[in-house]
mmCIF file of the C-alpha atoms, coordinates in Angstrom:
data_MODEL
# 
_entry.id   MODEL 
# 
loop_
_atom_site.group_PDB 
_atom_site.id 
_atom_site.type_symbol 
_atom_site.label_atom_id 
_atom_site.label_alt_id 
_atom_site.label_comp_id 
_atom_site.label_asym_id 
_atom_site.label_entity_id 
_atom_site.label_seq_id 
_atom_site.pdbx_PDB_ins_code 
_atom_site.Cartn_x 
_atom_site.Cartn_y 
_atom_site.Cartn_z 
_atom_site.occupancy 
_atom_site.B_iso_or_equiv 
_atom_site.pdbx_formal_charge 
_atom_site.auth_seq_id 
_atom_site.auth_comp_id 
_atom_site.auth_asym_id 
_atom_site.auth_atom_id 
_atom_site.pdbx_PDB_model_num 
ATOM 1   C CA . UNK A 1 1   ? 173.868 -42.846 145.177 1.00 0.00 ? 1   UNK A CA 1 
ATOM 2   C CA . UNK A 1 2   ? 173.743 -46.464 147.487 1.00 0.00 ? 2   UNK A CA 1 
ATOM 3   C CA . UNK A 1 3   ? 171.186 -48.532 147.608 1.00 0.00 ? 3   UNK A CA 1 
ATOM 4   C CA . UNK A 1 4   ? 170.312 -47.613 151.526 1.00 0.00 ? 4   UNK A CA 1 
ATOM 5   C CA . UNK A 1 5   ? 170.451 -43.566 151.167 1.00 0.00 ? 5   UNK A CA 1 
ATOM 6   C CA . UNK A 1 6   ? 167.422 -43.277 148.326 1.00 0.00 ? 6   UNK A CA 1 
ATOM 7   C CA . UNK A 1 7   ? 164.243 -41.853 149.677 1.00 0.00 ? 7   UNK A CA 1 
ATOM 8   C CA . UNK A 1 8   ? 160.791 -44.435 149.585 1.00 0.00 ? 8   UNK A CA 1 
ATOM 9   C CA . UNK A 1 9   ? 158.378 -43.995 146.870 1.00 0.00 ? 9   UNK A CA 1 
ATOM 10  C CA . UNK A 1 10  ? 160.631 -42.627 144.003 1.00 0.00 ? 10  UNK A CA 1 
ATOM 11  C CA . UNK A 1 11  ? 160.767 -39.360 146.153 1.00 0.00 ? 11  UNK A CA 1 
ATOM 12  C CA . UNK A 1 12  ? 164.264 -37.058 145.875 1.00 0.00 ? 12  UNK A CA 1 
ATOM 13  C CA . UNK A 1 13  ? 166.567 -36.805 148.851 1.00 0.00 ? 13  UNK A CA 1 
ATOM 14  C CA . UNK A 1 14  ? 166.428 -33.796 150.941 1.00 0.00 ? 14  UNK A CA 1 
ATOM 15  C CA . UNK A 1 15  ? 168.142 -30.900 149.982 1.00 0.00 ? 15  UNK A CA 1 
ATOM 16  C CA . UNK A 1 16  ? 168.715 -27.493 151.265 1.00 0.00 ? 16  UNK A CA 1 
ATOM 17  C CA . UNK A 1 17  ? 167.424 -24.422 148.924 1.00 0.00 ? 17  UNK A CA 1 
ATOM 18  C CA . UNK A 1 18  ? 169.812 -22.196 147.128 1.00 0.00 ? 18  UNK A CA 1 
ATOM 19  C CA . UNK A 1 19  ? 168.534 -19.320 149.811 1.00 0.00 ? 19  UNK A CA 1 
ATOM 20  C CA . UNK A 1 20  ? 169.519 -21.333 152.867 1.00 0.00 ? 20  UNK A CA 1 
ATOM 21  C CA . UNK A 1 21  ? 166.094 -21.966 153.667 1.00 0.00 ? 21  UNK A CA 1 
ATOM 22  C CA . UNK A 1 22  ? 164.919 -25.281 155.154 1.00 0.00 ? 22  UNK A CA 1 
ATOM 23  C CA . UNK A 1 23  ? 162.128 -27.258 152.209 1.00 0.00 ? 23  UNK A CA 1 
ATOM 24  C CA . UNK A 1 24  ? 158.964 -28.855 153.208 1.00 0.00 ? 24  UNK A CA 1 
ATOM 25  C CA . UNK A 1 25  ? 159.649 -32.528 154.619 1.00 0.00 ? 25  UNK A CA 1 
ATOM 26  C CA . UNK A 1 26  ? 157.806 -34.752 151.866 1.00 0.00 ? 26  UNK A CA 1 
ATOM 27  C CA . UNK A 1 27  ? 155.891 -38.131 153.084 1.00 0.00 ? 27  UNK A CA 1 
ATOM 28  C CA . UNK A 1 28  ? 156.837 -41.246 151.822 1.00 0.00 ? 28  UNK A CA 1 
ATOM 29  C CA . UNK A 1 29  ? 155.479 -40.585 148.242 1.00 0.00 ? 29  UNK A CA 1 
ATOM 30  C CA . UNK A 1 30  ? 156.320 -37.708 147.828 1.00 0.00 ? 30  UNK A CA 1 
ATOM 31  C CA . UNK A 1 31  ? 153.483 -35.024 148.537 1.00 0.00 ? 31  UNK A CA 1 
ATOM 32  C CA . UNK A 1 32  ? 154.356 -32.437 151.141 1.00 0.00 ? 32  UNK A CA 1 
ATOM 33  C CA . UNK A 1 33  ? 151.712 -31.961 154.224 1.00 0.00 ? 33  UNK A CA 1 
ATOM 34  C CA . UNK A 1 34  ? 149.949 -28.760 154.580 1.00 0.00 ? 34  UNK A CA 1 
ATOM 35  C CA . UNK A 1 35  ? 149.981 -27.430 158.355 1.00 0.00 ? 35  UNK A CA 1 
ATOM 36  C CA . UNK A 1 36  ? 145.586 -27.616 159.441 1.00 0.00 ? 36  UNK A CA 1 
ATOM 37  C CA . UNK A 1 37  ? 145.772 -23.770 158.753 1.00 0.00 ? 37  UNK A CA 1 
ATOM 38  C CA . UNK A 1 38  ? 146.168 -24.363 155.377 1.00 0.00 ? 38  UNK A CA 1 
ATOM 39  C CA . UNK A 1 39  ? 143.713 -27.138 154.517 1.00 0.00 ? 39  UNK A CA 1 
ATOM 40  C CA . UNK A 1 40  ? 140.231 -25.126 153.811 1.00 0.00 ? 40  UNK A CA 1 
ATOM 41  C CA . UNK A 1 41  ? 136.597 -26.659 154.445 1.00 0.00 ? 41  UNK A CA 1 
ATOM 42  C CA . UNK A 1 42  ? 136.195 -30.299 154.332 1.00 0.00 ? 42  UNK A CA 1 
ATOM 43  C CA . UNK A 1 43  ? 133.019 -31.214 152.594 1.00 0.00 ? 43  UNK A CA 1 
ATOM 44  C CA . UNK A 1 44  ? 131.071 -32.776 156.128 1.00 0.00 ? 44  UNK A CA 1 
ATOM 45  C CA . UNK A 1 45  ? 131.378 -29.042 157.349 1.00 0.00 ? 45  UNK A CA 1 
ATOM 46  C CA . UNK A 1 46  ? 129.730 -27.485 153.950 1.00 0.00 ? 46  UNK A CA 1 
ATOM 47  C CA . UNK A 1 47  ? 127.269 -29.448 154.001 1.00 0.00 ? 47  UNK A CA 1 
ATOM 48  C CA . UNK A 1 48  ? 126.982 -29.357 157.822 1.00 0.00 ? 48  UNK A CA 1 
ATOM 49  C CA . UNK A 1 49  ? 126.665 -25.497 157.333 1.00 0.00 ? 49  UNK A CA 1 
ATOM 50  C CA . UNK A 1 50  ? 125.116 -25.993 154.423 1.00 0.00 ? 50  UNK A CA 1 
ATOM 51  C CA . UNK A 1 51  ? 122.130 -27.542 156.206 1.00 0.00 ? 51  UNK A CA 1 
ATOM 52  C CA . UNK A 1 52  ? 121.811 -24.866 159.136 1.00 0.00 ? 52  UNK A CA 1 
ATOM 53  C CA . UNK A 1 53  ? 121.112 -22.778 156.417 1.00 0.00 ? 53  UNK A CA 1 
ATOM 54  C CA . UNK A 1 54  ? 118.583 -24.018 154.597 1.00 0.00 ? 54  UNK A CA 1 
ATOM 55  C CA . UNK A 1 55  ? 117.233 -24.610 157.947 1.00 0.00 ? 55  UNK A CA 1 
ATOM 56  C CA . UNK A 1 56  ? 117.306 -20.795 159.104 1.00 0.00 ? 56  UNK A CA 1 
ATOM 57  C CA . UNK A 1 57  ? 115.609 -20.294 155.855 1.00 0.00 ? 57  UNK A CA 1 
ATOM 58  C CA . UNK A 1 58  ? 113.060 -22.244 156.365 1.00 0.00 ? 58  UNK A CA 1 
ATOM 59  C CA . UNK A 1 59  ? 112.009 -21.050 160.019 1.00 0.00 ? 59  UNK A CA 1 
ATOM 60  C CA . UNK A 1 60  ? 112.341 -17.689 158.644 1.00 0.00 ? 60  UNK A CA 1 
ATOM 61  C CA . UNK A 1 61  ? 110.350 -18.091 155.706 1.00 0.00 ? 61  UNK A CA 1 
ATOM 62  C CA . UNK A 1 62  ? 107.111 -20.301 157.920 1.00 0.00 ? 62  UNK A CA 1 
ATOM 63  C CA . UNK A 1 63  ? 107.357 -17.546 160.788 1.00 0.00 ? 63  UNK A CA 1 
ATOM 64  C CA . UNK A 1 64  ? 108.127 -14.480 159.211 1.00 0.00 ? 64  UNK A CA 1 
ATOM 65  C CA . UNK A 1 65  ? 104.588 -14.325 156.934 1.00 0.00 ? 65  UNK A CA 1 
ATOM 66  C CA . UNK A 1 66  ? 101.977 -14.361 159.125 1.00 0.00 ? 66  UNK A CA 1 
ATOM 67  C CA . UNK A 1 67  ? 98.641  -16.260 157.817 1.00 0.00 ? 67  UNK A CA 1 
ATOM 68  C CA . UNK A 1 68  ? 97.307  -13.121 156.245 1.00 0.00 ? 68  UNK A CA 1 
ATOM 69  C CA . UNK A 1 69  ? 93.174  -12.838 156.397 1.00 0.00 ? 69  UNK A CA 1 
ATOM 70  C CA . UNK A 1 70  ? 93.052  -10.400 153.237 1.00 0.00 ? 70  UNK A CA 1 
ATOM 71  C CA . UNK A 1 71  ? 95.374  -13.494 151.088 1.00 0.00 ? 71  UNK A CA 1 
ATOM 72  C CA . UNK A 1 72  ? 93.080  -16.264 152.330 1.00 0.00 ? 72  UNK A CA 1 
ATOM 73  C CA . UNK A 1 73  ? 90.131  -14.207 151.280 1.00 0.00 ? 73  UNK A CA 1 
ATOM 74  C CA . UNK A 1 74  ? 91.841  -13.315 148.044 1.00 0.00 ? 74  UNK A CA 1 
ATOM 75  C CA . UNK A 1 75  ? 92.398  -17.130 147.373 1.00 0.00 ? 75  UNK A CA 1 
ATOM 76  C CA . UNK A 1 76  ? 88.313  -17.686 148.416 1.00 0.00 ? 76  UNK A CA 1 
ATOM 77  C CA . UNK A 1 77  ? 87.155  -15.425 146.123 1.00 0.00 ? 77  UNK A CA 1 
ATOM 78  C CA . UNK A 1 78  ? 89.329  -17.485 143.702 1.00 0.00 ? 78  UNK A CA 1 
ATOM 79  C CA . UNK A 1 79  ? 88.160  -20.512 144.146 1.00 0.00 ? 79  UNK A CA 1 
ATOM 80  C CA . UNK A 1 80  ? 84.502  -19.947 143.971 1.00 0.00 ? 80  UNK A CA 1 
ATOM 81  C CA . UNK A 1 81  ? 85.271  -17.593 140.670 1.00 0.00 ? 81  UNK A CA 1 
ATOM 82  C CA . UNK A 1 82  ? 87.022  -21.372 139.823 1.00 0.00 ? 82  UNK A CA 1 
ATOM 83  C CA . UNK A 1 83  ? 84.461  -23.020 140.576 1.00 0.00 ? 83  UNK A CA 1 
ATOM 84  C CA . UNK A 1 84  ? 81.425  -20.751 138.666 1.00 0.00 ? 84  UNK A CA 1 
ATOM 85  C CA . UNK A 1 85  ? 84.078  -20.976 135.490 1.00 0.00 ? 85  UNK A CA 1 
ATOM 86  C CA . UNK A 1 86  ? 84.242  -24.802 135.922 1.00 0.00 ? 86  UNK A CA 1 
ATOM 87  C CA . UNK A 1 87  ? 80.448  -25.457 136.833 1.00 0.00 ? 87  UNK A CA 1 
ATOM 88  C CA . UNK A 1 88  ? 79.760  -23.433 133.111 1.00 0.00 ? 88  UNK A CA 1 
ATOM 89  C CA . UNK A 1 89  ? 82.611  -25.279 131.084 1.00 0.00 ? 89  UNK A CA 1 
ATOM 90  C CA . UNK A 1 90  ? 80.906  -28.048 132.161 1.00 0.00 ? 90  UNK A CA 1 
ATOM 91  C CA . UNK A 1 91  ? 77.381  -26.685 131.076 1.00 0.00 ? 91  UNK A CA 1 
ATOM 92  C CA . UNK A 1 92  ? 79.084  -26.431 127.993 1.00 0.00 ? 92  UNK A CA 1 
ATOM 93  C CA . UNK A 1 93  ? 80.776  -29.665 127.314 1.00 0.00 ? 93  UNK A CA 1 
ATOM 94  C CA . UNK A 1 94  ? 77.648  -32.304 128.909 1.00 0.00 ? 94  UNK A CA 1 
ATOM 95  C CA . UNK A 1 95  ? 74.624  -29.549 127.327 1.00 0.00 ? 95  UNK A CA 1 
ATOM 96  C CA . UNK A 1 96  ? 72.627  -29.841 130.554 1.00 0.00 ? 96  UNK A CA 1 
ATOM 97  C CA . UNK A 1 97  ? 72.644  -27.155 133.062 1.00 0.00 ? 97  UNK A CA 1 
ATOM 98  C CA . UNK A 1 98  ? 74.454  -26.928 135.535 1.00 0.00 ? 98  UNK A CA 1 
ATOM 99  C CA . UNK A 1 99  ? 73.625  -25.358 138.850 1.00 0.00 ? 99  UNK A CA 1 
ATOM 100 C CA . UNK A 1 100 ? 76.492  -23.093 140.611 1.00 0.00 ? 100 UNK A CA 1 
ATOM 101 C CA . UNK A 1 101 ? 76.942  -24.477 144.494 1.00 0.00 ? 101 UNK A CA 1 
ATOM 102 C CA . UNK A 1 102 ? 79.299  -21.979 147.313 1.00 0.00 ? 102 UNK A CA 1 
ATOM 103 C CA . UNK A 1 103 ? 82.044  -24.386 148.384 1.00 0.00 ? 103 UNK A CA 1 
ATOM 104 C CA . UNK A 1 104 ? 83.383  -24.169 151.857 1.00 0.00 ? 104 UNK A CA 1 
ATOM 105 C CA . UNK A 1 105 ? 84.621  -20.967 152.846 1.00 0.00 ? 105 UNK A CA 1 
ATOM 106 C CA . UNK A 1 106 ? 86.715  -19.514 156.155 1.00 0.00 ? 106 UNK A CA 1 
ATOM 107 C CA . UNK A 1 107 ? 84.361  -19.695 158.876 1.00 0.00 ? 107 UNK A CA 1 
ATOM 108 C CA . UNK A 1 108 ? 85.140  -15.598 159.478 1.00 0.00 ? 108 UNK A CA 1 
ATOM 109 C CA . UNK A 1 109 ? 84.906  -14.823 155.516 1.00 0.00 ? 109 UNK A CA 1 
ATOM 110 C CA . UNK A 1 110 ? 81.406  -14.010 155.137 1.00 0.00 ? 110 UNK A CA 1 
ATOM 111 C CA . UNK A 1 111 ? 79.462  -14.411 152.401 1.00 0.00 ? 111 UNK A CA 1 
ATOM 112 C CA . UNK A 1 112 ? 76.577  -13.028 150.937 1.00 0.00 ? 112 UNK A CA 1 
ATOM 113 C CA . UNK A 1 113 ? 75.222  -14.940 147.869 1.00 0.00 ? 113 UNK A CA 1 
ATOM 114 C CA . UNK A 1 114 ? 72.820  -12.348 145.371 1.00 0.00 ? 114 UNK A CA 1 
ATOM 115 C CA . UNK A 1 115 ? 71.621  -14.880 143.209 1.00 0.00 ? 115 UNK A CA 1 
ATOM 116 C CA . UNK A 1 116 ? 67.839  -15.313 141.054 1.00 0.00 ? 116 UNK A CA 1 
ATOM 117 C CA . UNK A 1 117 ? 65.307  -17.510 143.382 1.00 0.00 ? 117 UNK A CA 1 
ATOM 118 C CA . UNK A 1 118 ? 66.302  -21.016 141.703 1.00 0.00 ? 118 UNK A CA 1 
ATOM 119 C CA . UNK A 1 119 ? 70.081  -20.043 142.296 1.00 0.00 ? 119 UNK A CA 1 
ATOM 120 C CA . UNK A 1 120 ? 72.810  -19.350 139.836 1.00 0.00 ? 120 UNK A CA 1 
ATOM 121 C CA . UNK A 1 121 ? 72.194  -22.107 137.184 1.00 0.00 ? 121 UNK A CA 1 
ATOM 122 C CA . UNK A 1 122 ? 74.980  -22.276 133.735 1.00 0.00 ? 122 UNK A CA 1 
ATOM 123 C CA . UNK A 1 123 ? 72.895  -23.522 130.296 1.00 0.00 ? 123 UNK A CA 1 
ATOM 124 C CA . UNK A 1 124 ? 74.459  -25.408 127.713 1.00 0.00 ? 124 UNK A CA 1 
ATOM 125 C CA . UNK A 1 125 ? 74.935  -22.358 125.760 1.00 0.00 ? 125 UNK A CA 1 
ATOM 126 C CA . UNK A 1 126 ? 77.518  -20.958 127.805 1.00 0.00 ? 126 UNK A CA 1 
ATOM 127 C CA . UNK A 1 127 ? 74.975  -18.062 129.065 1.00 0.00 ? 127 UNK A CA 1 
ATOM 128 C CA . UNK A 1 128 ? 73.791  -17.936 132.868 1.00 0.00 ? 128 UNK A CA 1 
ATOM 129 C CA . UNK A 1 129 ? 71.211  -17.193 135.173 1.00 0.00 ? 129 UNK A CA 1 
ATOM 130 C CA . UNK A 1 130 ? 72.980  -14.100 136.087 1.00 0.00 ? 130 UNK A CA 1 
ATOM 131 C CA . UNK A 1 131 ? 73.841  -13.195 139.958 1.00 0.00 ? 131 UNK A CA 1 
ATOM 132 C CA . UNK A 1 132 ? 76.590  -12.367 141.971 1.00 0.00 ? 132 UNK A CA 1 
ATOM 133 C CA . UNK A 1 133 ? 78.503  -13.515 145.734 1.00 0.00 ? 133 UNK A CA 1 
ATOM 134 C CA . UNK A 1 134 ? 79.975  -10.956 148.174 1.00 0.00 ? 134 UNK A CA 1 
ATOM 135 C CA . UNK A 1 135 ? 82.722  -12.115 150.254 1.00 0.00 ? 135 UNK A CA 1 
ATOM 136 C CA . UNK A 1 136 ? 83.298  -9.731  153.221 1.00 0.00 ? 136 UNK A CA 1 
ATOM 137 C CA . UNK A 1 137 ? 86.500  -9.691  155.400 1.00 0.00 ? 137 UNK A CA 1 
ATOM 138 C CA . UNK A 1 138 ? 88.133  -6.895  157.082 1.00 0.00 ? 138 UNK A CA 1 
ATOM 139 C CA . UNK A 1 139 ? 89.961  -4.602  154.704 1.00 0.00 ? 139 UNK A CA 1 
ATOM 140 C CA . UNK A 1 140 ? 88.320  -6.278  152.305 1.00 0.00 ? 140 UNK A CA 1 
ATOM 141 C CA . UNK A 1 141 ? 85.330  -7.424  150.062 1.00 0.00 ? 141 UNK A CA 1 
ATOM 142 C CA . UNK A 1 142 ? 85.469  -9.132  146.761 1.00 0.00 ? 142 UNK A CA 1 
ATOM 143 C CA . UNK A 1 143 ? 82.266  -9.132  144.280 1.00 0.00 ? 143 UNK A CA 1 
ATOM 144 C CA . UNK A 1 144 ? 81.894  -12.362 142.101 1.00 0.00 ? 144 UNK A CA 1 
ATOM 145 C CA . UNK A 1 145 ? 79.656  -11.922 139.226 1.00 0.00 ? 145 UNK A CA 1 
ATOM 146 C CA . UNK A 1 146 ? 78.388  -14.397 136.451 1.00 0.00 ? 146 UNK A CA 1 
ATOM 147 C CA . UNK A 1 147 ? 77.390  -11.995 133.298 1.00 0.00 ? 147 UNK A CA 1 
ATOM 148 C CA . UNK A 1 148 ? 73.768  -13.604 132.253 1.00 0.00 ? 148 UNK A CA 1 
ATOM 149 C CA . UNK A 1 149 ? 74.252  -12.806 128.729 1.00 0.00 ? 149 UNK A CA 1 
ATOM 150 C CA . UNK A 1 150 ? 77.594  -14.489 128.230 1.00 0.00 ? 150 UNK A CA 1 
ATOM 151 C CA . UNK A 1 151 ? 78.268  -16.523 131.452 1.00 0.00 ? 151 UNK A CA 1 
ATOM 152 C CA . UNK A 1 152 ? 81.357  -14.636 131.698 1.00 0.00 ? 152 UNK A CA 1 
ATOM 153 C CA . UNK A 1 153 ? 83.277  -14.792 135.538 1.00 0.00 ? 153 UNK A CA 1 
ATOM 154 C CA . UNK A 1 154 ? 84.535  -11.862 137.278 1.00 0.00 ? 154 UNK A CA 1 
ATOM 155 C CA . UNK A 1 155 ? 85.858  -10.088 140.672 1.00 0.00 ? 155 UNK A CA 1 
ATOM 156 C CA . UNK A 1 156 ? 85.755  -6.950  141.139 1.00 0.00 ? 156 UNK A CA 1 
ATOM 157 C CA . UNK A 1 157 ? 87.988  -6.278  144.830 1.00 0.00 ? 157 UNK A CA 1 
ATOM 158 C CA . UNK A 1 158 ? 87.772  -3.287  147.234 1.00 0.00 ? 158 UNK A CA 1 
ATOM 159 C CA . UNK A 1 159 ? 89.860  -2.686  149.338 1.00 0.00 ? 159 UNK A CA 1 
ATOM 160 C CA . UNK A 1 160 ? 87.716  -1.270  151.831 1.00 0.00 ? 160 UNK A CA 1 
ATOM 161 C CA . UNK A 1 161 ? 86.564  -2.053  155.427 1.00 0.00 ? 161 UNK A CA 1 
ATOM 162 C CA . UNK A 1 162 ? 83.992  -3.984  155.678 1.00 0.00 ? 162 UNK A CA 1 
ATOM 163 C CA . UNK A 1 163 ? 81.688  -1.698  157.261 1.00 0.00 ? 163 UNK A CA 1 
ATOM 164 C CA . UNK A 1 164 ? 81.286  0.559   154.184 1.00 0.00 ? 164 UNK A CA 1 
ATOM 165 C CA . UNK A 1 165 ? 81.269  -2.148  151.712 1.00 0.00 ? 165 UNK A CA 1 
ATOM 166 C CA . UNK A 1 166 ? 77.538  -2.093  150.034 1.00 0.00 ? 166 UNK A CA 1 
# 
């Protein structure tokens, strides 16, 4: 081979294939170019697709789940019970009686306290004066009780219409 016939970048000169088919053209460095249809997706295309899918899922998650008063009422009952348990723990830890105060609740939720005249007080030994808070919402009522002997706090949910609640 003469120096002027030499293929650039060390690639071999073009030859015909044994079956008579035209060989692929090679670039100067020996890489066979492919058609655009043979390429996969670029990284940018994949990232854009994933971002669009993520936004769609986010919109579906927030728009598809209506704000449920029942779920909000259950969360409010859990919050009231948590405050009672926290007050009981504080009374035991400090050795001083702690008076329960009802936390803020959504305006549409009715709360009825069934407590002694002095309110619900947790003593340093864990006991309490006893009492309950009844939360009423359409289709649900929750009764959060504090046992007078042990101070144990419990939640009783009833999926009843609020008009039939005791």
